[in-house]
Short mmCIF file of C-alpha atoms in Angstrom, two decimals:
data_model
loop_
_atom_site.label_atom_id
_atom_site.label_comp_id
_atom_site.label_asym_id
_atom_site.label_seq_id
_atom_site.Cartn_x
_atom_site.Cartn_y
_atom_site.Cartn_z
CA UNK A 1 -37.52 -63.71 -42.41
CA UNK A 2 -35.09 -64.86 -45.04
CA UNK A 3 -34.85 -61.35 -46.56
CA UNK A 4 -34.08 -59.95 -43.16
CA UNK A 5 -31.23 -62.55 -42.57
CA UNK A 6 -29.73 -61.80 -45.95
CA UNK A 7 -29.79 -57.93 -45.47
CA UNK A 8 -28.09 -58.43 -42.03
CA UNK A 9 -25.45 -60.83 -43.36
CA UNK A 10 -24.62 -58.45 -46.21
CA UNK A 11 -24.37 -55.46 -43.84
CA UNK A 12 -21.89 -57.54 -41.50
CA UNK A 13 -19.95 -58.41 -44.56
CA UNK A 14 -19.98 -54.72 -45.87
CA UNK A 15 -18.85 -53.19 -42.62
CA UNK A 16 -16.07 -55.78 -42.14
CA UNK A 17 -14.83 -55.11 -45.72
CA UNK A 18 -15.17 -51.42 -44.97
CA UNK A 19 -12.24 -51.66 -42.65
CA UNK A 20 -9.90 -52.39 -45.69
CA UNK A 21 -11.91 -50.02 -47.96
CA UNK A 22 -11.41 -46.82 -45.63
CA UNK A 23 -7.68 -47.44 -45.77
CA UNK A 24 -7.76 -47.70 -49.58
CA UNK A 25 -10.07 -44.71 -49.83
CA UNK A 26 -7.68 -42.55 -47.61
CA UNK A 27 -4.72 -43.32 -49.71
CA UNK A 28 -6.66 -42.55 -52.99
CA UNK A 29 -7.57 -39.17 -51.20
CA UNK A 30 -3.94 -38.24 -50.61
CA UNK A 31 -3.28 -38.17 -54.30
CA UNK A 32 -6.71 -37.29 -55.86
CA UNK A 33 -9.36 -36.14 -53.59
CA UNK A 34 -12.15 -35.79 -56.27
CA UNK A 35 -11.44 -39.48 -57.19
CA UNK A 36 -11.87 -40.62 -53.55
CA UNK A 37 -15.07 -38.72 -53.27
CA UNK A 38 -16.51 -40.36 -56.33
CA UNK A 39 -15.20 -43.70 -55.42
CA UNK A 40 -16.83 -43.48 -51.90
CA UNK A 41 -20.11 -42.42 -53.47
CA UNK A 42 -20.26 -45.31 -55.88
CA UNK A 43 -19.24 -47.79 -53.15
CA UNK A 44 -22.11 -46.71 -50.87
CA UNK A 45 -24.48 -46.72 -53.74
CA UNK A 46 -23.56 -50.02 -54.62
CA UNK A 47 -24.07 -51.36 -51.07
CA UNK A 48 -27.64 -49.53 -51.00
CA UNK A 49 -28.57 -51.13 -54.41
CA UNK A 50 -27.55 -54.54 -52.93
CA UNK A 51 -29.75 -53.94 -49.84
CA UNK A 52 -32.72 -53.11 -52.09
CA UNK A 53 -32.33 -56.11 -54.20
CA UNK A 54 -31.92 -58.44 -51.12
CA UNK A 55 -35.04 -56.80 -49.64
CA UNK A 56 -37.10 -57.36 -52.79
CA UNK A 57 -37.72 -53.64 -53.24
CA UNK A 58 -39.02 -52.62 -56.72
CA UNK A 59 -39.20 -48.87 -57.23
CA UNK A 60 -41.05 -47.10 -59.99
CA UNK A 61 -39.16 -44.03 -60.80
CA UNK A 62 -40.90 -40.86 -62.08
CA UNK A 63 -39.40 -37.63 -63.18
CA UNK A 64 -35.67 -38.63 -62.97
CA UNK A 65 -35.05 -36.17 -65.89
CA UNK A 66 -35.94 -33.41 -63.60
CA UNK A 67 -32.70 -33.82 -61.71
CA UNK A 68 -29.88 -31.58 -63.04
CA UNK A 69 -26.72 -33.68 -63.65
CA UNK A 70 -24.08 -30.96 -63.85
CA UNK A 71 -24.71 -28.78 -60.82
CA UNK A 72 -25.75 -29.28 -57.12
CA UNK A 73 -29.24 -29.18 -55.80
CA UNK A 74 -31.10 -29.46 -52.57
CA UNK A 75 -33.11 -32.72 -52.55
CA UNK A 76 -36.23 -32.19 -50.46
CA UNK A 77 -38.31 -35.26 -49.46
CA UNK A 78 -40.95 -36.90 -47.27
CA UNK A 79 -39.76 -39.36 -44.71
CA UNK A 80 -41.62 -42.54 -43.75
CA UNK A 81 -38.80 -45.11 -43.49
CA UNK A 82 -35.23 -45.66 -43.29
CA UNK A 83 -35.30 -47.09 -46.68
CA UNK A 84 -36.20 -43.57 -48.10
CA UNK A 85 -32.40 -42.91 -47.75
CA UNK A 86 -31.46 -46.30 -49.25
CA UNK A 87 -33.59 -45.82 -52.31
CA UNK A 88 -32.95 -42.19 -52.94
CA UNK A 89 -29.24 -42.05 -52.29
CA UNK A 90 -28.70 -44.98 -54.63
CA UNK A 91 -30.21 -42.85 -57.49
CA UNK A 92 -28.29 -39.42 -56.89
CA UNK A 93 -26.15 -38.65 -59.97
CA UNK A 94 -23.25 -36.95 -58.29
CA UNK A 95 -21.62 -36.20 -55.00
CA UNK A 96 -24.28 -35.87 -52.44
CA UNK A 97 -24.38 -35.51 -48.68
CA UNK A 98 -27.37 -35.73 -46.55
CA UNK A 99 -28.63 -34.21 -43.31
CA UNK A 100 -28.82 -36.77 -40.40
CA UNK A 101 -29.77 -36.45 -36.80
CA UNK A 102 -26.60 -36.08 -34.54
CA UNK A 103 -27.12 -39.35 -32.87
CA UNK A 104 -26.24 -41.11 -35.97
CA UNK A 105 -22.65 -39.79 -35.60
CA UNK A 106 -22.12 -42.17 -32.80
CA UNK A 107 -22.51 -45.24 -34.92
CA UNK A 108 -19.02 -46.83 -35.74
CA UNK A 109 -17.98 -47.29 -39.34
CA UNK A 110 -21.28 -45.95 -40.54
CA UNK A 111 -20.14 -42.42 -39.56
CA UNK A 112 -16.81 -42.86 -41.51
CA UNK A 113 -18.68 -43.41 -44.80
CA UNK A 114 -21.04 -40.52 -44.00
CA UNK A 115 -18.10 -38.07 -43.37
CA UNK A 116 -16.51 -39.30 -46.67
CA UNK A 117 -19.67 -38.38 -48.36
CA UNK A 118 -20.03 -35.01 -46.71
CA UNK A 119 -23.05 -35.75 -44.62
CA UNK A 120 -24.18 -33.35 -41.99
CA UNK A 121 -25.01 -34.22 -38.38
CA UNK A 122 -27.71 -31.82 -37.16
CA UNK A 123 -27.88 -31.38 -33.32
CA UNK A 124 -31.66 -30.23 -33.07
CA UNK A 125 -31.23 -29.53 -29.41
CA UNK A 126 -28.36 -27.03 -29.76
CA UNK A 127 -29.26 -23.92 -31.93
CA UNK A 128 -25.60 -22.64 -32.14
CA UNK A 129 -24.36 -25.99 -33.43
CA UNK A 130 -27.19 -26.28 -35.70
CA UNK A 131 -26.40 -23.03 -37.28
CA UNK A 132 -22.89 -24.25 -37.71
CA UNK A 133 -24.10 -27.39 -39.49
CA UNK A 134 -26.31 -25.18 -41.84
CA UNK A 135 -23.38 -23.00 -42.70
CA UNK A 136 -21.29 -26.09 -43.35
CA UNK A 137 -23.96 -27.32 -45.74
CA UNK A 138 -24.06 -24.10 -47.62
CA UNK A 139 -20.30 -24.17 -48.19
CA UNK A 140 -20.62 -27.72 -49.53
CA UNK A 141 -23.32 -26.71 -52.07
CA UNK A 142 -21.17 -23.78 -53.21
CA UNK A 143 -18.40 -26.46 -53.76
CA UNK A 144 -20.60 -28.33 -56.00
CA UNK A 145 -21.94 -30.93 -53.44
CA UNK A 146 -25.74 -31.66 -53.38
CA UNK A 147 -27.56 -32.04 -50.27
CA UNK A 148 -30.60 -34.32 -49.16
CA UNK A 149 -32.84 -33.30 -46.35
CA UNK A 150 -36.11 -34.46 -44.99
CA UNK A 151 -37.71 -31.26 -43.46
CA UNK A 152 -40.37 -33.05 -41.36
CA UNK A 153 -37.42 -33.31 -38.93
CA UNK A 154 -38.07 -36.96 -38.13
CA UNK A 155 -39.71 -40.03 -39.73
CA UNK A 156 -43.43 -39.91 -40.23
CA UNK A 157 -44.53 -43.19 -38.62
CA UNK A 158 -47.96 -43.23 -39.91
CA UNK A 159 -49.63 -43.25 -43.37
CA UNK A 160 -51.00 -39.87 -42.93
CA UNK A 161 -50.15 -36.88 -45.03
CA UNK A 162 -46.69 -35.15 -44.77
CA UNK A 163 -45.96 -33.39 -41.48
CA UNK A 164 -45.15 -29.59 -41.43
CA UNK A 165 -41.83 -28.79 -43.05
CA UNK A 166 -39.49 -26.68 -40.84
CA UNK A 167 -38.73 -23.58 -42.85
CA UNK A 168 -35.08 -23.26 -41.75
CA UNK A 169 -34.31 -26.55 -43.68
CA UNK A 170 -34.44 -24.84 -46.97
CA UNK A 171 -31.54 -22.24 -45.98
CA UNK A 172 -29.11 -24.32 -48.18
CA UNK A 173 -31.24 -23.39 -51.36
CA UNK A 174 -32.04 -19.75 -49.96
CA UNK A 175 -28.39 -18.80 -49.37
CA UNK A 176 -26.90 -20.44 -52.58
CA UNK A 177 -29.53 -20.14 -55.03
CA UNK A 178 -29.51 -23.73 -56.00
CA UNK A 179 -32.57 -25.61 -57.24
CA UNK A 180 -34.68 -27.55 -54.93
CA UNK A 181 -35.68 -30.97 -56.17
CA UNK A 182 -38.98 -32.25 -54.46
CA UNK A 183 -38.63 -36.04 -53.91
CA UNK A 184 -41.88 -38.00 -53.02
CA UNK A 185 -41.73 -41.43 -51.97
CA UNK A 186 -44.68 -43.59 -51.48
CA UNK A 187 -45.22 -47.09 -49.71
CA UNK A 188 -41.75 -47.33 -48.16
CA UNK A 189 -43.00 -48.02 -44.64
CA UNK A 190 -44.31 -51.47 -45.98
CA UNK A 191 -40.70 -52.62 -46.55
CA UNK A 192 -39.90 -52.90 -43.03
CA UNK A 193 -41.43 -50.39 -40.32
CA UNK A 194 -45.01 -51.42 -40.98
CA UNK A 195 -44.31 -55.03 -39.89
CA UNK A 196 -40.85 -54.96 -37.84
CA UNK A 197 -38.56 -56.74 -37.72
CA UNK A 198 -39.45 -58.64 -40.98
CA UNK A 199 -38.54 -57.21 -44.38
CA UNK A 200 -41.05 -57.61 -46.98
CA UNK A 201 -40.85 -57.48 -50.81
CA UNK A 202 -42.40 -54.28 -51.66
CA UNK A 203 -43.36 -52.07 -54.63
CA UNK A 204 -42.63 -48.27 -54.07
CA UNK A 205 -42.75 -45.07 -56.07
CA UNK A 206 -40.25 -42.33 -55.97
CA UNK A 207 -41.11 -39.03 -58.01
CA UNK A 208 -38.67 -36.29 -58.62
CA UNK A 209 -40.52 -33.00 -59.15
CA UNK A 210 -39.44 -30.08 -61.37
CA UNK A 211 -36.68 -27.86 -60.00
CA UNK A 212 -37.77 -24.97 -57.85
CA UNK A 213 -35.97 -21.81 -57.47
CA UNK A 214 -36.83 -19.78 -54.41
CA UNK A 215 -36.12 -16.48 -56.26
CA UNK A 216 -38.57 -17.35 -58.95
CA UNK A 217 -41.58 -17.88 -56.52
CA UNK A 218 -44.15 -15.25 -56.02
CA UNK A 219 -43.51 -12.97 -53.18
CA UNK A 220 -45.72 -14.77 -50.56
CA UNK A 221 -44.32 -18.08 -51.24
CA UNK A 222 -40.75 -16.69 -50.99
CA UNK A 223 -41.61 -15.97 -47.28
CA UNK A 224 -42.53 -19.57 -46.73
CA UNK A 225 -40.78 -21.84 -49.19
CA UNK A 226 -40.90 -24.77 -46.88
CA UNK A 227 -44.71 -24.54 -46.97
CA UNK A 228 -44.64 -24.21 -50.82
CA UNK A 229 -42.47 -27.23 -51.22
CA UNK A 230 -44.42 -29.21 -48.75
CA UNK A 231 -47.59 -28.57 -50.74
CA UNK A 232 -45.82 -29.86 -53.89
CA UNK A 233 -44.92 -33.03 -52.20
CA UNK A 234 -48.25 -33.54 -50.60
CA UNK A 235 -49.97 -33.27 -53.84
CA UNK A 236 -47.54 -35.80 -55.41
CA UNK A 237 -47.83 -38.25 -52.43
CA UNK A 238 -51.61 -38.31 -52.57
CA UNK A 239 -51.67 -38.75 -56.28
CA UNK A 240 -49.32 -41.74 -56.01
CA UNK A 241 -50.84 -43.19 -52.89
CA UNK A 242 -53.78 -44.45 -54.75
CA UNK A 243 -51.62 -47.06 -56.46
CA UNK A 244 -51.44 -48.71 -52.90
CA UNK A 245 -55.06 -48.41 -51.73
#
């Protein structure tokens, strides 16, 4: 219960403080847009690291050396918890947006930070708007901004294996040629979702797989890159899952 209270109090403080931070960031952006982008990224990463610490989350990191530090990539991960974003985003080396459902755009203050960080709000019920979002993301990658996406389409609320990936979710990599970095997280549901509303000190694992380039895949795998990346993540998920059984 104490951890939940601490996290809630921190978030209240952070969002109140954000009212001032937004103004400062916008002023910085008028003179140096890149400086504002990096500043916003580091502020949010600091907040996520604080949430992890207050929650008692200890994460084993595997394969971080596989993440390119000098070019944009498409991070593709499984999704079991809201903490998946908190953990992963606190570790990205450079400017990175992530794909979120359209409904999150309605959340005050949060949406401002997300817009600062080039996040994409995907309307899954509107094909035309969804296509616009994908095209926008492709432009971001071309400009050097990495993207995080969870191709299951929604959180997997069970401890079962990964749900089927939506093939269209990898268009960002198909159209730009950027590397796909498989990101596999284990045991994140046990931080909060498995026993809501309480937050529990938890050990988790995050593994960054080796870069995958769609153009280098076998012909059959190039037809269904989503299934190929899903298999990579499923294999990693099963291997790391034994640590928590």
